[in-house]
Short mmCIF file of C-alpha atoms in Angstrom, two decimals:
data_model
loop_
_atom_site.label_atom_id
_atom_site.label_comp_id
_atom_site.label_asym_id
_atom_site.label_seq_id
_atom_site.Cartn_x
_atom_site.Cartn_y
_atom_site.Cartn_z
CA MET B 1 -49.92 -20.43 84.01
CA PRO B 2 -46.13 -20.54 84.68
CA HIS B 3 -45.55 -22.36 87.38
CA ILE B 4 -41.47 -22.33 87.58
CA LYS B 5 -40.68 -18.99 89.06
CA PRO B 6 -44.01 -17.27 88.16
CA TRP B 7 -42.66 -13.98 89.52
CA LEU B 8 -40.32 -13.97 86.56
CA THR B 9 -42.86 -14.25 84.03
CA PHE B 10 -45.54 -12.18 85.60
CA THR B 11 -42.72 -9.42 85.54
CA GLU B 12 -42.07 -9.74 81.62
CA TRP B 13 -45.77 -9.57 81.34
CA GLY B 14 -46.08 -6.72 83.06
CA LYS B 15 -43.59 -4.73 80.72
CA LYS B 16 -45.43 -5.85 78.12
CA TYR B 17 -49.15 -5.14 79.19
CA GLY B 18 -49.09 -3.11 82.04
CA ASP B 19 -49.24 -3.11 85.87
CA ILE B 20 -52.39 -5.27 86.00
CA LEU B 21 -52.90 -8.38 84.42
CA HIS B 22 -55.80 -10.88 83.82
CA ILE B 23 -55.37 -14.48 83.37
CA GLU B 24 -57.91 -16.88 82.76
CA VAL B 25 -57.65 -20.61 83.32
CA LEU B 26 -60.60 -23.18 82.90
CA GLY B 27 -62.88 -20.29 84.04
CA GLN B 28 -61.12 -18.99 87.12
CA HIS B 29 -59.81 -15.08 87.06
CA ILE B 30 -56.21 -14.78 88.07
CA VAL B 31 -55.15 -10.82 88.66
CA VAL B 32 -51.55 -10.42 88.91
CA LEU B 33 -50.49 -7.22 90.43
CA ASN B 34 -47.02 -5.70 89.27
CA SER B 35 -47.09 -2.26 91.01
CA LEU B 36 -46.80 -1.52 94.59
CA LYS B 37 -49.18 1.39 93.92
CA THR B 38 -51.82 -0.82 92.61
CA ALA B 39 -51.38 -3.54 95.12
CA MET B 40 -51.83 -0.90 98.07
CA ASP B 41 -54.78 0.72 96.54
CA MET B 42 -56.65 -2.44 95.98
CA LEU B 43 -55.17 -5.04 98.72
CA ASP B 44 -54.81 -2.32 101.25
CA ASN B 45 -57.29 0.40 100.84
CA LYS B 46 -60.22 -1.99 99.91
CA SER B 47 -59.38 -4.47 102.13
CA THR B 48 -62.70 -5.24 103.19
CA ILE B 49 -63.41 -7.30 99.98
CA TYR B 50 -60.20 -8.18 99.00
CA SER B 51 -59.10 -10.36 102.49
CA ASP B 52 -60.39 -13.60 101.48
CA ARG B 53 -58.53 -16.95 100.18
CA PRO B 54 -59.31 -18.83 97.38
CA ILE B 55 -59.77 -22.55 97.74
CA LEU B 56 -56.60 -24.33 96.84
CA PRO B 57 -57.84 -27.85 95.99
CA VAL B 58 -54.96 -30.22 96.28
CA GLY B 59 -52.50 -28.38 99.10
CA GLY B 60 -55.47 -26.50 101.11
CA GLU B 61 -58.34 -29.03 100.50
CA LEU B 62 -56.98 -32.83 99.97
CA ILE B 63 -53.69 -32.19 102.03
CA GLY B 64 -55.03 -30.19 104.99
CA TRP B 65 -52.81 -26.93 104.36
CA LYS B 66 -56.25 -25.15 104.20
CA ASN B 67 -55.99 -24.73 108.35
CA VAL B 68 -53.50 -22.82 108.57
CA THR B 69 -53.76 -19.29 109.52
CA ALA B 70 -52.47 -17.93 106.33
CA LEU B 71 -55.13 -19.95 104.19
CA LEU B 72 -58.14 -19.29 106.57
CA PRO B 73 -60.97 -17.71 105.02
CA TYR B 74 -62.08 -14.31 106.58
CA GLY B 75 -63.66 -14.81 109.15
CA ASP B 76 -64.37 -15.77 113.23
CA ARG B 77 -61.61 -18.33 113.21
CA LEU B 78 -58.99 -16.19 111.49
CA ARG B 79 -59.83 -13.54 114.08
CA ARG B 80 -59.29 -16.03 116.59
CA HIS B 81 -55.74 -17.09 115.31
CA ARG B 82 -54.75 -13.45 115.38
CA LYS B 83 -55.96 -12.62 118.70
CA ASN B 84 -53.74 -15.63 119.79
CA PHE B 85 -50.82 -14.53 117.88
CA HIS B 86 -51.16 -11.08 119.31
CA ASN B 87 -50.80 -12.49 122.69
CA VAL B 88 -47.88 -14.72 122.03
CA ILE B 89 -45.76 -12.86 119.62
CA GLY B 90 -47.64 -9.62 118.60
CA THR B 91 -45.61 -6.78 120.48
CA ARG B 92 -41.96 -6.52 121.03
CA ALA B 93 -42.99 -6.53 124.46
CA ALA B 94 -44.11 -9.87 124.06
CA MET B 95 -40.93 -11.21 122.22
CA GLY B 96 -38.99 -10.07 125.20
CA ILE B 97 -39.68 -12.96 127.15
CA TYR B 98 -37.88 -15.31 124.29
CA ASN B 99 -34.85 -13.38 123.87
CA GLN B 100 -32.31 -15.40 126.25
CA SER B 101 -33.62 -18.40 125.08
CA ARG B 102 -32.93 -17.38 121.21
CA ARG B 103 -29.49 -15.93 122.10
CA SER B 104 -28.29 -19.05 123.79
CA ARG B 105 -29.57 -21.04 120.89
CA LEU B 106 -27.95 -18.84 118.15
CA ALA B 107 -24.76 -18.95 120.22
CA ASP B 108 -25.03 -22.88 120.05
CA SER B 109 -25.60 -23.06 116.57
CA SER B 110 -22.59 -20.67 116.24
CA SER B 111 -20.84 -22.92 118.27
CA VAL B 112 -21.42 -25.80 115.85
CA CYS B 113 -21.14 -23.86 112.62
CA SER B 114 -17.90 -22.56 113.68
CA LYS B 115 -16.72 -26.38 114.01
CA LYS B 116 -18.57 -27.83 110.56
CA PRO B 117 -19.29 -24.34 108.12
CA ASP B 118 -20.05 -26.96 105.49
CA GLN B 119 -23.17 -27.57 106.91
CA LEU B 120 -24.32 -24.13 107.03
CA GLU B 121 -27.83 -24.77 106.06
CA ALA B 122 -28.63 -27.43 108.28
CA HIS B 123 -27.22 -25.45 110.99
CA VAL B 124 -29.83 -22.68 110.25
CA ARG B 125 -32.70 -24.78 109.98
CA HIS B 126 -32.45 -26.62 112.95
CA THR B 127 -31.57 -23.25 115.19
CA ALA B 128 -34.76 -21.70 113.76
CA GLY B 129 -36.71 -24.71 114.35
CA ALA B 130 -35.63 -25.18 117.79
CA VAL B 131 -36.45 -21.22 118.79
CA ILE B 132 -39.76 -21.65 117.24
CA LEU B 133 -40.92 -25.00 118.98
CA ARG B 134 -39.64 -23.35 122.02
CA ILE B 135 -42.01 -20.55 121.78
CA SER B 136 -44.76 -22.24 120.20
CA HIS B 137 -44.96 -25.58 122.01
CA GLY B 138 -42.30 -25.41 125.29
CA TYR B 139 -40.16 -28.11 123.37
CA GLU B 140 -36.71 -28.31 123.31
CA VAL B 141 -35.40 -30.17 120.30
CA LYS B 142 -32.55 -32.61 120.26
CA GLU B 143 -29.04 -32.01 118.88
CA ASN B 144 -29.84 -34.32 115.66
CA ASP B 145 -32.07 -36.03 113.93
CA ASP B 146 -35.11 -34.30 115.96
CA PRO B 147 -38.31 -35.81 115.26
CA PHE B 148 -40.40 -33.04 115.23
CA VAL B 149 -38.18 -30.92 113.19
CA ASP B 150 -37.74 -33.79 110.62
CA VAL B 151 -41.43 -33.91 109.79
CA ALA B 152 -41.59 -30.46 110.16
CA ASP B 153 -39.05 -30.04 107.06
CA ARG B 154 -40.94 -32.74 105.26
CA ALA B 155 -43.88 -31.25 105.38
CA LEU B 156 -42.86 -27.84 104.08
CA ASP B 157 -40.84 -29.42 101.60
CA GLN B 158 -44.14 -31.18 100.26
CA TRP B 159 -45.98 -27.80 100.55
CA SER B 160 -43.54 -26.15 98.35
CA ARG B 161 -43.60 -28.75 95.81
CA VAL B 162 -47.50 -29.06 95.57
CA THR B 163 -47.77 -25.03 95.06
CA ARG B 164 -44.89 -25.09 92.08
CA SER B 165 -47.64 -26.35 89.69
CA TRP B 166 -51.68 -25.86 89.40
CA ARG B 167 -53.23 -29.50 89.76
CA LEU B 168 -56.66 -29.32 87.98
CA LEU B 169 -57.74 -33.06 87.81
CA VAL B 170 -59.01 -33.10 91.58
CA LYS B 171 -62.03 -34.50 91.09
CA ALA B 172 -60.76 -37.39 88.58
CA PRO B 173 -60.78 -41.01 90.35
CA GLU B 174 -57.40 -42.32 91.34
CA TRP B 175 -57.24 -44.50 88.04
CA PHE B 176 -58.03 -41.92 85.80
CA PRO B 177 -54.47 -41.07 83.94
CA GLY B 178 -52.84 -38.17 85.56
CA ALA B 179 -54.67 -38.40 88.69
CA GLY B 180 -52.03 -40.50 90.36
CA PHE B 181 -51.31 -37.35 92.64
CA LYS B 182 -54.37 -38.12 94.81
CA ARG B 183 -52.68 -41.18 96.36
CA VAL B 184 -49.71 -38.64 97.10
CA ALA B 185 -51.80 -36.10 98.47
CA ARG B 186 -53.00 -38.67 101.11
CA GLU B 187 -49.39 -39.49 102.22
CA TRP B 188 -48.68 -35.90 102.24
CA HIS B 189 -51.80 -35.15 104.48
CA ASP B 190 -50.49 -37.86 106.85
CA THR B 191 -47.15 -36.25 107.33
CA LEU B 192 -48.88 -32.45 107.72
CA GLU B 193 -51.24 -34.32 110.54
CA GLU B 194 -48.29 -35.49 111.96
CA MET B 195 -46.12 -32.12 111.98
CA VAL B 196 -49.69 -30.88 113.78
CA SER B 197 -50.82 -33.59 116.23
CA ALA B 198 -47.15 -34.80 117.51
CA PRO B 199 -45.77 -31.40 119.17
CA TYR B 200 -49.13 -30.88 120.45
CA LYS B 201 -49.54 -34.14 121.97
CA PHE B 202 -46.10 -33.75 123.48
CA VAL B 203 -47.78 -30.68 125.17
CA VAL B 204 -50.54 -32.77 126.60
CA ASP B 205 -48.72 -35.54 127.88
CA GLN B 206 -46.27 -33.38 129.87
CA MET B 207 -49.54 -31.61 131.31
CA VAL B 208 -48.99 -28.26 130.21
CA ALA B 209 -50.63 -25.82 128.22
CA ILE B 210 -49.34 -24.59 124.87
CA ILE B 211 -46.25 -22.42 126.10
CA TYR B 212 -47.25 -18.70 126.93
CA SER B 213 -50.86 -18.76 126.79
CA PHE B 214 -52.00 -20.19 123.23
CA ALA B 215 -54.23 -21.90 125.90
CA ASN B 216 -54.10 -22.47 129.56
CA SER B 217 -57.51 -24.39 130.64
CA PRO B 218 -59.42 -27.65 129.37
CA LEU B 219 -60.29 -27.21 125.55
CA SER B 220 -63.50 -27.53 123.78
CA ALA B 221 -63.27 -29.51 120.09
CA GLU B 222 -63.17 -26.06 118.31
CA ASP B 223 -60.39 -24.37 120.97
CA GLU B 224 -58.20 -27.30 120.31
CA HIS B 225 -58.38 -26.99 116.68
CA VAL B 226 -57.38 -23.58 116.66
CA VAL B 227 -54.81 -24.02 119.25
CA LYS B 228 -52.85 -26.92 117.48
CA TRP B 229 -53.16 -24.96 114.02
CA CYS B 230 -52.09 -21.70 115.83
CA ALA B 231 -48.89 -23.24 116.96
CA ALA B 232 -48.29 -25.39 113.86
CA THR B 233 -48.69 -22.19 111.69
CA LEU B 234 -46.02 -20.24 113.91
CA TYR B 235 -43.75 -23.23 113.40
CA ALA B 236 -44.25 -23.74 109.80
CA GLY B 237 -44.41 -19.97 109.07
CA ALA B 238 -42.04 -18.34 111.13
CA SER B 239 -39.27 -21.04 110.99
CA ASP B 240 -39.53 -21.08 107.24
CA THR B 241 -38.90 -17.74 106.20
CA THR B 242 -36.29 -16.98 108.86
CA VAL B 243 -34.39 -19.86 107.42
CA SER B 244 -34.71 -18.25 103.95
CA THR B 245 -33.53 -14.87 104.87
CA ILE B 246 -30.50 -15.89 107.07
CA ASN B 247 -29.62 -18.44 104.39
CA SER B 248 -29.61 -15.22 102.11
CA PHE B 249 -27.83 -13.19 104.38
CA PHE B 250 -24.79 -15.48 104.17
CA LEU B 251 -24.82 -15.54 100.67
CA ALA B 252 -24.78 -11.68 100.29
CA MET B 253 -22.23 -11.46 102.97
CA THR B 254 -19.96 -14.17 100.63
CA LEU B 255 -20.61 -11.81 97.70
CA PHE B 256 -20.41 -8.32 99.32
CA PRO B 257 -17.48 -8.46 101.27
CA ASP B 258 -17.34 -4.33 101.78
CA VAL B 259 -20.81 -4.36 103.29
CA GLN B 260 -19.58 -7.14 106.00
CA LYS B 261 -16.78 -5.11 107.08
CA LYS B 262 -18.52 -2.07 107.60
CA ALA B 263 -21.28 -3.73 109.74
CA GLN B 264 -18.55 -5.75 111.81
CA ALA B 265 -17.03 -2.09 112.18
CA GLU B 266 -19.98 -0.84 113.87
CA ILE B 267 -20.42 -3.89 116.19
CA ASP B 268 -16.79 -3.57 117.13
CA ALA B 269 -17.25 0.03 118.39
CA VAL B 270 -20.46 -0.08 119.77
CA VAL B 271 -20.52 -3.55 121.43
CA GLY B 272 -16.92 -4.16 121.88
CA PRO B 273 -14.80 -7.65 122.02
CA ASP B 274 -16.12 -8.42 125.73
CA ARG B 275 -19.54 -9.80 124.97
CA LEU B 276 -21.95 -10.85 121.84
CA PRO B 277 -24.83 -8.19 120.65
CA SER B 278 -28.06 -8.64 121.91
CA ILE B 279 -31.78 -7.12 121.37
CA THR B 280 -31.02 -4.18 123.44
CA ASP B 281 -28.38 -3.01 121.15
CA GLN B 282 -30.74 -2.59 118.32
CA ASP B 283 -31.03 1.37 118.28
CA SER B 284 -27.25 1.71 118.96
CA LEU B 285 -26.56 -0.48 115.43
CA PRO B 286 -28.58 1.43 112.42
CA TYR B 287 -26.34 -0.30 109.96
CA ILE B 288 -27.34 -3.36 111.58
CA GLY B 289 -30.62 -2.50 111.25
CA ALA B 290 -30.40 -1.48 107.47
CA LEU B 291 -28.74 -4.76 106.57
CA ALA B 292 -31.45 -6.82 108.02
CA LYS B 293 -34.06 -4.67 105.92
CA GLU B 294 -31.89 -5.42 102.95
CA ALA B 295 -31.79 -8.70 103.59
CA LEU B 296 -35.47 -9.07 103.29
CA ARG B 297 -35.44 -6.77 100.03
CA TRP B 298 -32.70 -8.63 98.19
CA HIS B 299 -34.34 -12.15 98.61
CA ALA B 300 -37.76 -12.13 98.41
CA VAL B 301 -38.79 -15.07 100.75
CA THR B 302 -42.42 -15.00 99.47
CA PRO B 303 -42.37 -13.85 95.61
CA THR B 304 -45.62 -13.88 94.67
CA GLY B 305 -47.04 -13.97 98.49
CA PHE B 306 -50.24 -15.69 99.47
CA PRO B 307 -52.86 -15.27 96.91
CA HIS B 308 -56.06 -13.02 97.90
CA CYS B 309 -59.42 -13.59 96.72
CA VAL B 310 -62.13 -11.24 96.01
CA SER B 311 -65.07 -11.46 98.13
CA GLU B 312 -67.52 -9.18 95.72
CA ASP B 313 -67.40 -7.59 92.22
CA ASP B 314 -65.16 -4.62 92.02
CA ILE B 315 -64.06 -1.96 89.37
CA HIS B 316 -60.82 -0.58 89.87
CA ASP B 317 -58.92 1.93 87.72
CA GLY B 318 -61.93 1.40 84.71
CA TYR B 319 -60.71 -2.42 85.12
CA TYR B 320 -63.51 -5.08 86.31
CA ILE B 321 -62.93 -7.67 88.98
CA PRO B 322 -65.20 -10.48 89.21
CA LYS B 323 -66.42 -11.78 92.30
CA GLY B 324 -63.97 -14.76 93.14
CA SER B 325 -60.90 -13.26 91.40
CA VAL B 326 -57.37 -14.53 92.85
CA VAL B 327 -55.22 -11.90 92.88
CA ILE B 328 -51.34 -12.49 93.14
CA PRO B 329 -48.90 -9.68 94.14
CA ASN B 330 -45.57 -9.94 92.12
CA ILE B 331 -43.45 -8.96 95.56
CA TRP B 332 -40.32 -9.96 94.20
CA PHE B 333 -40.60 -7.67 90.96
CA MET B 334 -42.03 -4.74 93.67
CA LEU B 335 -38.57 -5.34 95.83
CA HIS B 336 -36.52 -4.74 92.62
CA ASP B 337 -38.46 -2.41 91.25
CA PRO B 338 -35.67 0.11 89.90
CA GLU B 339 -38.13 2.91 90.34
CA ILE B 340 -38.58 2.09 94.01
CA TYR B 341 -35.05 0.75 94.91
CA VAL B 342 -31.58 2.23 93.08
CA ASN B 343 -29.79 -0.59 91.59
CA PRO B 344 -31.89 -3.43 92.93
CA TRP B 345 -29.47 -5.98 92.34
CA GLN B 346 -26.78 -4.39 94.37
CA PHE B 347 -26.89 -5.44 98.12
CA ASN B 348 -26.59 -1.74 99.80
CA PRO B 349 -28.10 -1.55 103.47
CA GLU B 350 -27.13 2.18 103.18
CA ARG B 351 -30.51 2.37 100.75
CA PHE B 352 -32.39 2.55 104.09
CA LEU B 353 -30.30 5.06 106.01
CA ALA B 354 -30.64 8.61 105.85
CA ASN B 355 -27.42 10.36 104.29
CA ASP B 356 -26.51 13.91 103.49
CA GLY B 357 -30.15 14.74 103.34
CA LYS B 358 -31.19 12.05 101.54
CA LYS B 359 -34.15 9.86 102.64
CA PRO B 360 -34.19 6.31 102.95
CA GLU B 361 -35.97 4.13 100.25
CA THR B 362 -39.32 2.54 101.00
CA GLU B 363 -39.43 0.37 103.70
CA PRO B 364 -39.26 -3.23 102.26
CA ARG B 365 -41.62 -4.49 105.18
CA THR B 366 -44.64 -2.67 103.44
CA ILE B 367 -43.97 -4.98 100.80
CA CYS B 368 -42.07 -8.54 101.77
CA PHE B 369 -44.87 -9.21 104.22
CA GLY B 370 -47.61 -9.27 102.27
CA PHE B 371 -50.68 -6.89 102.18
CA GLY B 372 -53.84 -5.72 103.54
CA ARG B 373 -55.57 -7.61 106.58
CA ARG B 374 -54.11 -10.87 105.74
CA CYS B 375 -50.51 -9.94 105.82
CA PHE B 376 -47.83 -10.97 108.28
CA SER B 377 -47.85 -8.25 109.98
CA PHE B 378 -50.88 -9.46 111.95
CA THR B 379 -49.00 -12.89 112.97
CA GLY B 380 -45.36 -13.05 113.30
CA ILE B 381 -43.57 -9.98 111.90
CA HIS B 382 -42.18 -9.28 115.35
CA LEU B 383 -40.52 -12.68 115.56
CA VAL B 384 -39.21 -12.78 112.23
CA GLU B 385 -37.44 -9.42 112.06
CA ALA B 386 -35.99 -10.18 115.57
CA SER B 387 -34.68 -13.60 114.80
CA VAL B 388 -33.23 -11.96 111.55
CA TRP B 389 -31.57 -8.92 113.02
CA LEU B 390 -29.91 -11.02 115.94
CA SER B 391 -28.85 -13.43 114.06
CA ILE B 392 -27.05 -11.56 111.78
CA ALA B 393 -25.54 -9.27 114.37
CA MET B 394 -24.50 -12.34 115.84
CA SER B 395 -22.98 -13.95 113.06
CA LEU B 396 -21.08 -10.71 112.28
CA ALA B 397 -19.75 -10.32 115.68
CA VAL B 398 -18.10 -13.87 115.71
CA PHE B 399 -17.56 -14.84 112.01
CA ASP B 400 -15.63 -13.57 108.69
CA ILE B 401 -17.87 -14.95 105.98
CA SER B 402 -15.97 -15.28 102.34
CA LYS B 403 -15.89 -17.21 99.19
CA THR B 404 -14.68 -20.61 99.13
CA VAL B 405 -11.41 -21.53 97.59
CA GLU B 406 -11.07 -24.81 96.01
CA ASN B 407 -7.73 -25.98 94.06
CA GLY B 408 -6.71 -22.28 94.05
CA ILE B 409 -9.81 -21.30 92.51
CA GLU B 410 -12.24 -18.65 94.39
CA ILE B 411 -15.75 -20.16 93.88
CA ILE B 412 -18.38 -17.68 92.86
CA PRO B 413 -21.99 -18.40 94.41
CA ASP B 414 -24.48 -17.95 91.88
CA VAL B 415 -27.79 -15.45 92.88
CA ASP B 416 -30.72 -18.10 92.59
CA GLN B 417 -33.79 -19.00 94.34
CA SER B 418 -36.30 -21.93 94.19
CA SER B 419 -39.70 -21.94 93.23
CA GLY B 420 -42.44 -22.27 95.66
CA THR B 421 -44.38 -19.85 98.10
CA ILE B 422 -41.57 -19.81 100.38
CA SER B 423 -38.63 -19.38 98.25
CA HIS B 424 -34.80 -20.38 99.08
CA PRO B 425 -31.47 -19.71 98.13
CA LYS B 426 -30.20 -21.95 95.97
CA PRO B 427 -27.75 -24.03 97.79
CA PHE B 428 -23.90 -22.76 97.42
CA LYS B 429 -20.60 -22.79 99.14
CA CYS B 430 -18.85 -20.17 101.37
CA SER B 431 -16.45 -20.03 103.98
CA ILE B 432 -17.04 -19.27 107.42
CA LYS B 433 -14.25 -18.83 110.23
CA PRO B 434 -14.40 -17.35 113.47
CA ARG B 435 -12.89 -13.80 113.89
CA SER B 436 -10.61 -14.67 116.46
CA SER B 437 -10.19 -16.94 119.72
CA LYS B 438 -12.19 -14.41 121.96
CA ALA B 439 -15.00 -14.97 119.27
CA VAL B 440 -15.12 -18.75 120.08
CA ALA B 441 -14.93 -18.38 123.96
CA LEU B 442 -17.82 -15.87 123.34
CA ILE B 443 -19.95 -18.32 121.53
CA GLU B 444 -19.18 -21.35 123.86
CA GLN B 445 -20.00 -18.72 127.05
CA ASP B 446 -23.57 -17.86 125.74
CA ALA B 447 -24.29 -21.33 124.33
CA ASN B 448 -24.22 -22.91 127.86
CA TYR B 449 -25.88 -19.68 129.53
#
């Protein structure tokens, strides 16, 4: 079973063996889907039996990630999580509550980024954490070394590391050779517990409810568990996916300057030089919308998604899928399938615009957020899309992004990404400069709003 960028191995296997692959690891049936049509036929159209989650012995059971919404078994607790998410961020109207706060945070980050462009990745992560913690817990992060952001970063890094490989010696005693990971799992469990409980304790200590209706009355033990993990899921999921997509956007702008110029021309023509773009400009900036979609497609944030589990035996297209099988959609390949996207390695927003009678290519949100009843659409799709769109629009309005020049040599970044459930672009260098003094003034103005 591949554990380093498994989506690449799955793609090669798909070319050799077909769209539905079967792997057996110590009796566990694993089915990999390399076709968008097959994934939709199975995970969408048969969602009643393909919506469970497998038990993850280390990451889920020993460390505790089984309690986040994405890994809950299909049932009542999951439905309660989804209801909470819908109330808070489930519609564009609900998301409108947070627009000014998010915009101010992005402007503040842009102000810092213009002064320290070499710390882009840290700025993006800090801003995403600030926006989500404000929504999930009503918490305003510190400018530097915020304890909640720091512990979440550690917990997410540990989750990414544990999902890179399959740990099979779960029932072995700790002294058994190779079972030392149990000691590590205990330490990582404590990190996760701190990430979940510390922000919640902050809310309780402030004697206010979890911000914007996660809870507004005394809680039972079950209610408290649901609220804590809903809030933690919102922070862990939405912040990390947003960070990944925004970093890939900066990478794309570094490599595709013509796209950047076209996007900036649209902003200049529609928004003008006297203000920054806002969410209300979305319908007037179609190219920016297409660019945001292309950022989600070009870099697959969850290359193999979250695994599904079959709750009963199924026969699909002549294949027997036993109950308990783990089903993995190869999202990375679907987003780069040349039969779906023309020249998939090219960063080309125009593929999502109707031009000269040509229909837009397949909407990436039907793939990148997962499939069936467990797709991200039921939790944070509006939050992620709005955050990505606004980050892109504001960044392009005020910055010129280009390749770094060192000793007279232009540095061309590699297009590569990390392994893990949530994948990030590998670190890269780029030049970020304000487009004008007016742009700097607008950033400062919005940051202090």
